[in-house]
Coordinates of C-alpha atoms and ligand atoms in Angstrom, one line a residue:
X1 CA 0.0 0.0 0.0
X2 CA 1.1 3.6 -0.4
X3 CA 1.5 5.9 2.6
X4 CA 2.4 9.5 1.8
X5 CA 3.3 8.4 -1.7
X6 CA 5.6 5.6 -0.6
X7 CA 5.2 1.9 -0.5
X8 CA 5.0 0.7 3.1
X9 CA 5.1 -2.7 4.6
X10 CA 3.0 -3.4 7.7
X11 CA 4.6 -2.3 10.9
X12 CA 4.1 -4.4 14.0
X13 CA 3.9 -2.9 17.5
X14 CA 4.2 -5.3 20.4
X15 CA 2.9 -4.2 23.8
X16 CA 4.1 -6.0 26.9
X17 CA 3.6 -5.3 30.5
X18 CA 5.9 -5.5 33.6
X19 CA 6.0 -5.2 37.4
X20 CA 2.3 -5.8 38.1
X21 CA -0.9 -6.6 36.2
X22 CA -3.8 -4.2 35.7
X23 CA -1.7 -1.3 34.5
X24 CA -3.9 -0.8 31.5
X25 CA -2.1 -2.4 28.6
X26 CA -5.4 -2.6 26.8
X27 CA -6.0 1.1 27.1
X28 CA -2.4 1.9 26.0
X29 CA -2.8 -0.4 23.0
X30 CA -6.1 1.1 22.1
X31 CA -4.7 4.6 22.5
X32 CA -1.8 3.9 20.2
X33 CA -4.3 2.5 17.7
X34 CA -6.4 5.7 17.9
X35 CA -3.4 8.0 17.5
X36 CA -2.1 6.2 14.4
X37 CA -5.6 6.1 13.0
X38 CA -5.8 9.9 13.5
X39 CA -2.7 10.1 11.3
X40 CA -4.5 8.3 8.5
X41 CA -3.1 4.8 9.0
X42 CA -5.1 1.6 8.8
X43 CA -4.7 -0.1 12.1
X44 CA -5.8 -3.3 13.8
X45 CA -5.2 -4.5 17.4
X46 CA -5.0 -8.1 18.6
X47 CA -4.7 -9.7 22.0
X48 CA -2.7 -12.7 22.9
X49 CA -3.6 -14.3 26.2
X50 CA -1.3 -16.9 27.8
X51 CA -4.0 -19.0 29.4
X52 CA -4.9 -22.5 28.2
X53 CA -8.7 -22.0 27.8
X54 CA -9.5 -21.9 24.1
X55 CA -11.4 -18.6 24.7
X56 CA -12.7 -16.9 27.8
X57 CA -16.3 -18.1 27.0
X58 CA -16.5 -20.5 29.9
X59 CA -14.8 -18.3 32.4
X60 CA -16.6 -16.9 35.4
X61 CA -16.5 -13.1 35.2
X62 CA -14.7 -13.1 38.5
X63 CA -11.8 -14.8 36.8
X64 CA -11.5 -12.6 33.8
X65 CA -14.1 -9.9 33.8
X66 CA -16.6 -9.5 31.0
X67 CA -16.6 -11.8 28.0
X68 CA -16.6 -9.6 24.9
X69 CA -18.2 -11.0 21.7
X70 CA -17.0 -10.1 18.2
X71 CA -19.3 -9.7 15.3
X72 CA -18.2 -13.0 13.9
X73 CA -19.1 -14.7 17.1
X74 CA -15.9 -15.2 19.0
X75 CA -16.0 -15.0 22.8
X76 CA -13.0 -12.8 23.7
X77 CA -11.1 -10.8 26.3
X78 CA -12.6 -7.5 27.4
X79 CA -9.7 -5.6 26.0
X80 CA -11.1 -6.1 22.6
X81 CA -14.0 -3.9 23.8
X82 CA -11.5 -1.1 24.5
X83 CA -10.0 -1.6 21.0
X84 CA -13.4 -1.3 19.4
X85 CA -14.6 1.6 21.5
X86 CA -11.4 3.7 21.0
X87 CA -10.9 3.0 17.4
X88 CA -14.2 2.0 15.9
X89 CA -12.6 -1.0 14.3
X90 CA -14.5 -4.2 14.1
X91 CA -12.5 -7.1 15.5
X92 CA -12.8 -10.7 14.5
X93 CA -11.9 -14.1 15.9
X94 CA -8.4 -13.5 14.6
X95 CA -7.9 -10.6 17.0
X96 CA -8.1 -12.8 20.1
X97 CA -5.7 -15.7 20.5
X98 CA -4.9 -17.8 23.6
X99 CA -2.2 -20.4 24.4
X100 CA -5.0 -22.9 24.2
X101 CA -5.8 -22.1 20.6
X102 CA -2.1 -22.1 19.7
X103 CA -1.6 -25.6 21.2
X104 CA -4.9 -26.9 19.7
X105 CA -3.8 -25.9 16.2
X106 CA -0.4 -27.5 16.6
X107 CA -1.8 -30.6 18.2
X108 CA -4.5 -31.0 15.5
X109 CA -1.8 -30.6 12.9
X110 CA 0.3 -33.2 14.5
X111 CA -2.6 -35.7 14.6
X112 CA -3.3 -34.9 11.0
X113 CA 0.3 -36.0 10.2
X114 CA 1.6 -32.6 9.1
X115 CA 4.8 -33.0 11.0
X116 CA 5.4 -36.7 10.3
X117 CA 8.7 -37.8 11.7
X118 CA 9.3 -34.7 13.8
X119 CA 9.4 -34.1 17.5
X120 CA 6.9 -31.3 18.3
X121 CA 8.4 -28.7 20.6
X122 CA 7.6 -25.4 22.1
X123 CA 10.4 -24.0 20.1
X124 CA 10.0 -23.9 17.1
X125 CA 6.5 -25.4 16.6
X126 CA 4.5 -23.4 19.2
X127 CA 6.5 -20.2 18.7
X128 CA 6.1 -20.6 14.9
X129 CA 2.3 -20.8 15.4
X130 CA 2.4 -17.7 17.6
X131 CA 4.4 -15.9 15.0
X132 CA 2.0 -16.9 12.2
X133 CA -0.9 -15.5 14.2
X134 CA 1.0 -12.4 15.1
X135 CA 1.7 -11.7 11.4
X136 CA -1.8 -12.7 10.4
X137 CA -3.1 -9.2 9.6
X138 CA 0.1 -7.9 7.9
X139 CA 1.5 -7.4 4.5
X140 CA 5.2 -7.7 5.0
X141 CA 8.5 -8.5 3.5
X142 CA 8.6 -11.9 5.1
X143 CA 8.9 -13.9 1.9
X144 CA 8.5 -17.7 2.3
X145 CA 12.3 -17.9 2.2
X146 CA 12.6 -15.7 5.3
X147 CA 9.9 -17.5 7.1
X148 CA 11.6 -20.8 6.4
X149 CA 14.7 -19.4 7.9
X150 CA 12.7 -18.4 11.0
X151 CA 11.4 -21.9 11.3
X152 CA 14.8 -22.9 12.5
X153 CA 16.6 -25.1 9.9
X154 CA 13.4 -26.2 8.3
X155 CA 12.0 -27.9 11.4
X156 CA 8.8 -25.9 11.1
X157 CA 5.9 -26.7 8.8
X158 CA 5.6 -25.3 5.3
X159 CA 1.8 -25.1 5.5
X160 CA 2.2 -22.3 8.1
X161 CA 4.3 -20.4 5.6
X162 CA 1.7 -20.8 2.9
X163 CA -1.0 -19.7 5.3
X164 CA 1.0 -16.7 6.2
X165 CA 1.4 -15.6 2.6
X166 CA -2.3 -16.3 2.0
X167 CA -3.4 -14.2 4.9
X168 CA -2.1 -10.9 3.7
X169 CA -4.4 -8.0 4.3
X170 CA -4.0 -4.3 4.2
X171 CA -3.1 -3.0 7.6
X172 CA -0.4 -0.4 8.0
X173 CA 0.0 -1.1 11.7
X174 CA -0.8 -4.3 13.6
X175 CA -0.7 -3.8 17.3
X176 CA -0.2 -7.0 19.4
X177 CA -0.9 -6.8 23.1
X178 CA 0.4 -9.8 25.1
X179 CA -1.6 -10.5 28.3
X180 CA 0.1 -11.2 31.6
X181 CA 3.3 -9.8 33.1
X182 CA 6.9 -10.3 32.1
X183 CA 8.4 -13.2 34.0
X184 CA 5.2 -15.3 33.9
X185 CA 6.1 -18.8 33.0
X186 CA 3.1 -18.9 30.6
X187 CA 4.2 -15.9 28.5
X188 CA 7.7 -17.1 27.7
X189 CA 6.8 -18.6 24.3
X190 CA 5.1 -15.3 23.3
X191 CA 8.3 -13.4 24.3
X192 CA 10.4 -15.8 22.3
X193 CA 8.1 -15.3 19.3
X194 CA 8.4 -11.5 19.6
X195 CA 12.2 -11.8 19.9
X196 CA 12.4 -13.7 16.7
X197 CA 10.0 -11.4 14.9
X198 CA 12.0 -8.4 15.9
X199 CA 15.1 -10.0 14.5
X200 CA 13.3 -10.8 11.2
X201 CA 11.4 -7.6 10.8
X202 CA 14.1 -5.1 11.8
X203 CA 12.7 -1.6 11.9
X204 CA 9.2 -2.9 11.0
X205 CA 8.8 -4.1 14.6
X206 CA 8.6 -1.9 17.7
X207 CA 8.4 -3.0 21.3
X208 CA 6.4 -1.0 23.8
X209 CA 6.8 -2.0 27.4
X210 CA 4.4 -0.8 30.0
X211 CA 5.7 -0.7 33.6
X212 CA 4.8 0.8 37.0
X213 CA 6.6 3.5 39.0
X214 CA 5.3 3.2 42.5
X215 CA 5.2 6.2 44.9
X216 CA 6.4 5.4 48.4
X217 CA 4.5 7.6 50.8
X218 CA 6.9 7.1 53.8
X219 CA 9.9 8.1 51.8
X220 CA 7.9 10.6 49.6
X221 CA 9.7 9.2 46.6
X222 CA 8.9 7.6 43.3
X223 CA 10.8 4.4 42.6
X224 CA 12.1 3.3 39.3
X225 CA 13.8 0.1 40.4
X226 CA 10.9 -2.2 39.6
X227 CA 10.9 -0.8 36.0
X228 CA 14.7 -1.4 35.7
X229 CA 14.2 -5.0 36.9
X230 CA 11.3 -5.5 34.5
X231 CA 13.3 -4.2 31.5
X232 CA 16.3 -6.4 32.6
X233 CA 14.0 -9.4 32.5
X234 CA 12.8 -8.5 29.0
X235 CA 16.4 -8.0 27.9
X236 CA 17.3 -11.3 29.4
X237 CA 14.7 -12.8 26.9
X238 CA 16.5 -11.0 24.1
X239 CA 14.1 -8.2 23.7
X240 CA 15.2 -4.6 24.0
X241 CA 12.2 -2.4 24.4
X242 CA 12.1 0.6 22.1
X243 CA 9.5 2.6 24.1
X244 CA 8.7 2.6 27.8
X245 CA 5.4 3.8 29.1
X246 CA 5.6 4.4 32.8
X247 CA 2.3 4.2 34.8
X248 CA 2.4 6.5 37.7
X249 CA 0.2 8.2 40.2
X250 CA 2.5 11.2 40.4
X251 CA 4.2 13.3 37.8
X252 CA 7.7 12.1 36.9
X253 CA 10.2 14.9 36.2
X254 CA 12.8 14.8 33.4
X255 CA 15.6 13.7 35.7
X256 CA 13.5 10.6 36.6
X257 CA 12.8 9.9 33.0
X258 CA 16.4 10.3 32.1
X259 CA 17.4 7.9 34.8
X260 CA 15.0 5.3 33.4
X261 CA 16.2 6.0 29.9
X262 CA 19.9 5.6 30.7
X263 CA 19.4 2.4 32.9
X264 CA 17.2 0.8 30.3
X265 CA 19.0 1.7 27.1
X266 CA 16.0 3.7 25.8
X267 CA 16.0 7.1 24.1
X268 CA 14.8 9.9 26.4
X269 CA 11.9 10.9 24.1
X270 CA 10.8 7.2 24.1
X271 CA 10.2 7.2 27.9
X272 CA 6.6 8.5 28.3
X273 CA 4.5 8.6 31.4
X274 CA 0.9 7.6 31.9
X275 CA -0.3 9.4 34.9
X276 CA -3.6 8.6 36.5
X277 CA -6.4 10.4 34.7
X278 CA -10.1 10.8 35.6
X279 CA -11.2 9.1 32.4
X280 CA -9.5 6.4 30.2
X281 CA -10.6 8.4 27.2
X282 CA -8.1 11.1 28.2
X283 CA -5.2 8.7 27.7
X284 CA -4.8 9.0 23.9
X285 CA -4.4 12.8 24.0
X286 CA -2.0 12.5 27.0
X287 CA 0.1 10.1 25.0
X288 CA -0.1 12.3 21.9
X289 CA 1.2 15.3 23.9
X290 CA 4.2 13.3 24.9
X291 CA 4.9 12.1 21.4
X292 CA 4.2 8.3 21.8
X293 CA 2.9 8.0 18.3
X294 CA 5.7 10.2 16.9
X295 CA 8.2 7.9 18.7
X296 CA 6.6 4.9 17.1
X297 CA 6.8 6.5 13.6
X298 CA 10.4 7.5 14.1
X299 CA 11.4 4.0 15.2
X300 CA 9.8 2.5 12.2
X301 CA 11.3 5.0 9.8
X302 CA 8.1 6.8 8.8
X303 CA 8.2 10.6 8.5
X304 CA 6.4 12.0 11.5
X305 CA 4.6 15.0 9.9
X306 CA 2.1 17.2 11.7
X307 CA 0.3 16.2 14.9
X308 CA -3.3 15.5 14.0
X309 CA -5.9 17.7 15.8
X310 CA -8.2 14.8 16.6
X311 CA -11.2 17.2 16.5
X312 CA -14.0 14.7 17.1
X313 CA -12.2 13.0 19.9
X314 CA -11.3 16.3 21.6
X315 CA -14.9 17.6 21.3
X316 CA -16.0 14.4 22.9
X317 CA -13.5 15.0 25.8
X318 CA -14.8 18.6 26.1
X319 CA -18.4 17.2 26.4
X320 CA -17.1 14.8 29.0
X321 CA -15.4 17.5 31.0
X322 CA -18.5 19.7 30.9
X323 CA -21.0 17.0 31.8
X324 CA -21.2 17.7 35.5
X325 CA -24.8 17.1 36.2
X326 CA -25.3 13.5 37.5
X327 CA -27.9 10.9 37.1
X328 CA -28.1 7.6 38.9
X329 CA -28.5 4.4 37.0
X330 CA -28.8 1.1 38.8
X331 CA -27.1 -2.0 37.5
X332 CA -28.9 -5.0 38.7
X333 CA -26.6 -8.0 38.4
X334 CA -24.8 -10.6 40.4
X335 CA -21.1 -9.8 39.8
X336 CA -19.9 -7.1 42.1
X337 CA -16.9 -6.4 40.0
X338 CA -16.1 -3.3 37.8
X339 CA -15.0 -5.4 34.9
X340 CA -17.9 -7.9 34.9
X341 CA -20.2 -5.5 33.0
X342 CA -17.5 -3.4 31.4
X343 CA -19.1 -2.8 28.1
X344 CA -22.5 -1.9 29.7
X345 CA -20.8 0.5 32.1
X346 CA -18.9 2.2 29.2
X347 CA -22.0 2.3 27.0
X348 CA -23.9 4.0 29.8
X349 CA -21.1 6.5 30.4
X350 CA -20.7 7.3 26.8
X351 CA -24.5 7.8 26.3
X352 CA -24.5 10.0 29.4
X353 CA -21.7 12.2 28.1
X354 CA -23.6 12.7 24.8
X355 CA -26.7 13.6 26.8
X356 CA -24.6 16.1 28.8
X357 CA -24.7 14.2 32.1
X358 CA -22.4 12.1 34.1
X359 CA -23.9 8.7 34.6
X360 CA -23.4 7.4 38.2
X361 CA -23.6 3.7 38.0
X362 CA -24.8 2.0 41.2
X363 CA -24.4 -1.8 41.4
X364 CA -27.2 -3.6 43.1
X365 CA -26.6 -7.3 43.8
X366 CA -29.7 -9.1 42.7
X367 CA -29.2 -11.8 45.2
X368 CA -29.9 -9.3 48.0
X369 CA -33.1 -8.0 46.4
X370 CA -36.4 -8.8 48.1
X371 CA -39.9 -7.4 47.6
X372 CA -39.4 -5.7 51.0
X373 CA -36.3 -3.8 50.1
X374 CA -36.6 -3.1 46.4
X375 CA -38.2 0.3 46.9
X376 CA -35.3 1.4 49.1
X377 CA -32.7 0.0 46.8
X378 CA -34.0 1.8 43.8
X379 CA -34.7 5.1 45.5
X380 CA -33.3 8.0 43.5
X381 CA -32.6 5.9 40.4
X382 CA -33.2 7.6 37.1
X383 CA -33.1 4.3 35.3
X384 CA -32.4 0.6 35.8
X385 CA -30.4 -1.9 33.8
X386 CA -31.1 -5.6 34.3
X387 CA -27.9 -7.3 33.4
X388 CA -27.1 -10.4 31.3
X389 CA -26.0 -13.6 33.0
X390 CA -26.2 -17.4 33.3
X391 CA -27.8 -19.7 35.8
X392 CA -30.4 -19.4 38.5
X393 CA -28.5 -17.5 41.1
X394 CA -29.8 -14.0 41.5
X395 CA -32.6 -14.3 39.0
X396 CA -35.5 -13.8 41.5
X397 CA -34.0 -10.5 42.5
X398 CA -33.9 -9.4 38.8
X399 CA -37.6 -10.4 38.5
X400 CA -38.5 -8.4 41.5
X401 CA -36.6 -5.4 40.1
X402 CA -38.4 -5.8 36.7
X403 CA -41.8 -5.9 38.5
X404 CA -41.0 -2.8 40.6
X405 CA -39.8 -0.7 37.6
X406 CA -42.7 -1.8 35.4
X407 CA -45.3 -1.0 38.1
X408 CA -43.5 2.3 39.0
X409 CA -42.7 3.3 35.4
X410 CA -39.0 3.7 36.0
X411 CA -37.0 3.5 32.7
X412 CA -35.7 0.0 32.4
X413 CA -33.3 -1.7 30.0
X414 CA -33.1 -5.5 30.2
X415 CA -30.2 -7.1 28.3
X416 CA -30.2 -10.8 27.3
X417 CA -30.9 -12.6 30.6
X418 CA -32.3 -9.2 31.8
X419 CA -34.8 -9.2 28.9
X420 CA -35.7 -12.8 29.7
X421 CA -36.4 -11.8 33.3
X422 CA -38.7 -9.0 32.1
X423 CA -40.6 -11.6 30.0
X424 CA -40.9 -14.0 33.0
X425 CA -42.1 -11.3 35.3
X426 CA -44.7 -10.2 32.8
X427 CA -46.0 -13.8 32.5
X428 CA -46.2 -14.3 36.2
X429 CA -47.7 -10.9 37.2
X430 CA -49.7 -9.8 34.1
X431 CA -50.5 -13.0 32.2
X432 CA -51.2 -14.9 35.4
X433 CA -48.8 -17.8 34.8
X434 CA -47.5 -18.0 38.4
X435 CA -45.1 -20.8 37.4
X436 CA -43.6 -19.0 34.4
X437 CA -39.9 -19.6 34.1
X438 CA -37.0 -20.2 31.8
X439 CA -36.0 -23.7 30.7
X440 CA -32.4 -22.7 31.6
X441 CA -33.4 -23.4 35.2
X442 CA -35.1 -26.7 34.5
X443 CA -32.2 -28.7 35.8
X444 CA -32.9 -27.5 39.3
X445 CA -36.6 -28.0 38.9
X446 CA -36.1 -31.7 37.9
X447 CA -34.6 -32.3 41.4
X448 CA -37.7 -31.0 43.0
X449 CA -39.9 -32.7 40.4
X450 CA -41.7 -29.3 39.8
X451 CA -40.7 -29.2 36.2
X452 CA -44.0 -30.5 34.8
X453 CA -46.0 -27.6 36.1
X454 CA -43.6 -24.9 34.8
X455 CA -44.5 -22.7 31.9
X456 CA -41.4 -22.0 29.9
X457 CA -41.9 -18.6 28.4
X458 CA -38.2 -18.6 27.8
X459 CA -37.3 -21.8 26.1
X460 CA -34.2 -23.4 24.7
X461 CA -33.5 -22.6 21.1
X462 CA -34.2 -25.6 18.8
X463 CA -30.6 -25.5 17.4
X464 CA -29.2 -25.8 21.0
X465 CA -31.1 -28.9 22.0
X466 CA -28.5 -31.3 20.5
X467 CA -25.5 -29.3 21.8
X468 CA -23.4 -31.0 24.5
X469 CA -20.1 -29.0 24.6
X470 CA -20.2 -25.8 26.6
X471 CA -17.4 -23.8 24.9
X472 CA -18.2 -21.7 21.9
X473 CA -21.6 -23.4 21.2
X474 CA -24.1 -20.6 22.1
X475 CA -25.8 -18.5 19.5
X476 CA -22.9 -16.1 19.1
X477 CA -22.2 -13.0 17.1
X478 CA -24.1 -10.6 14.9
X479 CA -27.5 -11.5 13.5
X480 CA -30.2 -9.4 11.8
X481 CA -33.2 -8.0 13.5
X482 CA -36.2 -6.4 11.8
X483 CA -37.8 -3.6 13.7
X484 CA -41.5 -2.8 13.9
X485 CA -42.1 0.7 12.5
X486 CA -43.5 3.1 15.1
X487 CA -42.1 1.2 18.0
X488 CA -39.9 3.0 20.5
X489 CA -36.9 0.8 19.5
X490 CA -37.5 1.7 15.8
X491 CA -37.5 5.4 16.7
X492 CA -34.4 5.0 18.8
X493 CA -32.5 3.5 15.9
X494 CA -33.5 6.5 13.8
X495 CA -36.1 4.8 11.8
X496 CA -34.0 1.9 10.5
X497 CA -35.9 -1.2 9.7
X498 CA -33.1 -3.8 9.6
X499 CA -30.3 -3.7 12.2
X500 CA -27.5 -6.1 13.2
X501 CA -26.5 -6.8 16.8
X502 CA -24.3 -9.3 18.6
X503 CA -25.6 -12.2 20.7
X504 CA -24.5 -14.7 23.3
X505 CA -27.4 -17.0 24.4
X506 CA -28.9 -20.4 24.3
X507 CA -32.5 -19.6 25.3
X508 CA -35.2 -17.5 23.6
X509 CA -38.6 -16.0 23.9
X510 CA -41.2 -18.8 23.5
X511 CA -43.3 -17.8 20.5
X512 CA -46.2 -19.9 21.7
X513 CA -47.1 -17.1 24.1
X514 CA -46.4 -14.2 21.8
X515 CA -50.1 -13.3 21.1
X516 CA -50.9 -13.2 24.8
X517 CA -48.0 -10.9 25.5
X518 CA -48.9 -8.6 22.7
X519 CA -52.6 -8.5 23.7
X520 CA -51.6 -7.6 27.2
X521 CA -49.2 -4.8 26.3
X522 CA -45.8 -6.3 25.9
X523 CA -44.9 -6.0 22.3
X524 CA -42.3 -8.0 20.3
X525 CA -40.9 -5.2 18.2
X526 CA -37.6 -6.8 17.0
X527 CA -37.6 -10.1 15.2
X528 CA -34.8 -12.1 13.6
X529 CA -36.2 -12.8 10.1
X530 CA -34.3 -16.0 9.5
X531 CA -35.3 -17.7 12.8
X532 CA -38.5 -15.8 13.7
X533 CA -36.8 -15.2 17.1
X534 CA -37.9 -12.4 19.3
X535 CA -35.0 -10.0 19.7
X536 CA -36.7 -7.0 21.4
X537 CA -39.7 -6.7 23.7
X538 CA -41.1 -3.4 24.9
X539 CA -44.1 -2.0 26.8
X540 CA -45.2 1.1 24.8
X541 CA -47.5 2.3 27.6
X542 CA -44.4 2.9 29.8
X543 CA -41.8 5.6 29.4
X544 CA -39.0 3.2 28.5
X545 CA -39.3 -0.5 29.2
X546 CA -37.2 -2.4 26.6
X547 CA -35.5 -5.7 26.7
X548 CA -33.1 -7.0 24.1
X549 CA -32.1 -10.6 23.5
X550 CA -28.9 -9.2 21.9
X551 CA -26.1 -7.2 23.5
X552 CA -26.1 -3.6 22.3
X553 CA -23.2 -2.8 24.7
X554 CA -20.7 -4.6 22.5
X555 CA -21.1 -2.1 19.6
X556 CA -21.1 1.2 21.4
X557 CA -18.0 3.3 20.6
X558 CA -16.7 6.6 21.8
X559 CA -17.5 8.4 18.6
X560 CA -20.7 6.4 17.9
X561 CA -22.6 5.7 21.1
X562 CA -25.3 3.1 20.8
X563 CA -28.7 4.4 19.8
X564 CA -30.6 2.3 22.4
X565 CA -28.3 3.5 25.2
X566 CA -28.6 7.1 23.9
X567 CA -32.4 6.9 24.0
X568 CA -32.5 5.2 27.4
X569 CA -30.3 7.8 29.0
X570 CA -32.2 10.6 27.3
X571 CA -35.4 9.3 28.9
X572 CA -33.6 8.9 32.3
X573 CA -32.4 12.5 32.0
X574 CA -35.8 13.8 31.1
X575 CA -37.4 12.1 34.0
X576 CA -34.9 13.6 36.5
X577 CA -35.5 17.0 38.0
X578 CA -32.3 19.2 37.8
X579 CA -30.9 19.8 41.3
Ligands
LIG601 N1 -28.5 -17.4 30.1 C1 -29.3 -16.8 29.1 C2 -29.3 -17.6 27.8 O1 -28.4 -18.4 27.6 C3 -28.9 -15.4 28.8 C4 -27.5 -15.2 28.4 C5 -26.9 -13.8 28.5 O2 -27.5 -13.0 29.3 N2 -25.9 -13.5 27.8 O3 -30.1 -17.5 27.0

């Protein structure tokens, strides 16, 4: 491809982390992506996670936060949500790779006979597979000859070379974030793959290392030693970082940066600091001010040029800074953990900012909700989100919340399991089916032999009935939904009749009861045309009472907040009296 009139090969940026986890590698990777995009480059970002699960789909949110779903139906790490929200790119199954997937590919190939006669080893076979995936999105100078060389004396397999050449696409920059922290046993093969790629790619590869500079209160000092150790560890694996991003709670002066630069063999202008900021969306501009993107361009031999103004992003930040009026939105769910409902939280925040308010999100544990305390728990809430989830635990609380908000006309947004709970509540309290339930919970009911009397207004999808494996077998990814003209949802989407949203579920609205719902005031206003599956229910008589089987939160971005969240928050704001 041509960039500024010149042919350019794909450049690869590797982002690693040291000292401690949770430093925000995902935010830094997403920010780098945003800054390079603002300069007109085509960028993609991928995450490599060193755990053995094939994907995080079967993980409890307490283990790994939210499971983020791509349009093509891959269950992935929540960092992909940051990538999409920051850059607006649409990730795919290729943007999320785990050790489990790497090993599975290699082991499947071994069984297939692709390596006949060879001993399969971490180096080169696992590292070659990691490299193949790291290069997946690139157009590069790695001719098959060079790749063969990298495969260590021909031990590797030639089919991976062919696949590499076949997989060429048109990205100027491929950012690869490696999960975990330097020194973890699990991440060693990834580090070795990066080391080899740097050697092969020369200036087309850049290593960004994110570390932590702690502040010791008793000594009133910032300490760079952990960073020095972390870089030494990286160097010990044969990787010299090009750029260091230092996470810090306090400002680092130039002498501190110089110290780090000289101890770590890094140019002074390549030592940038990432101080704590009130919002993650401030990070790209902070990084730009310190020249992080310019440093990357210099390292890869690309003319730096003018600093882009990032007008839309900055006007969003201005809106964010000016949105001081607060509204309270309750999140009714069972995981009391910031990361568990990450995309919902961010979607609410973003929609708030565009509606000129700060959304204060208050988590309400559905397991603690009773008919006696619900009024107290929801006091002062401008709106309520009933969260997605799996399993019986906490569902009765969600049903009580749905009843309370329906009967008190509090704006309510039910997402996936949240929508299903709205449907069950309506059946129990309006349609008069006291035993209405979801077939998801039938296993429990079998034990108490109550099952026969249950009315499953939420039933298992036909296609799911023969499924036995748990991983990656739900209805996943983007499917079409036809909206009913004149409905609130249709209006929220700006009058579009056909939308596409992402899914992650096994159960669905039972169409056998559809007429009764509609006759009693709950309308099915979004339908998947291929499967006749109910995607959206709403009660038009109420201010805002909408449940979606899909997950709109996955497709809300900074510059394009999701229309349903926008309309929900707008209604919440309108119903709140200004203090
Ligand atoms: N457990 C429900 C189902 O499988 C809802 C899933 C969800 O909320 N993502 O249909």
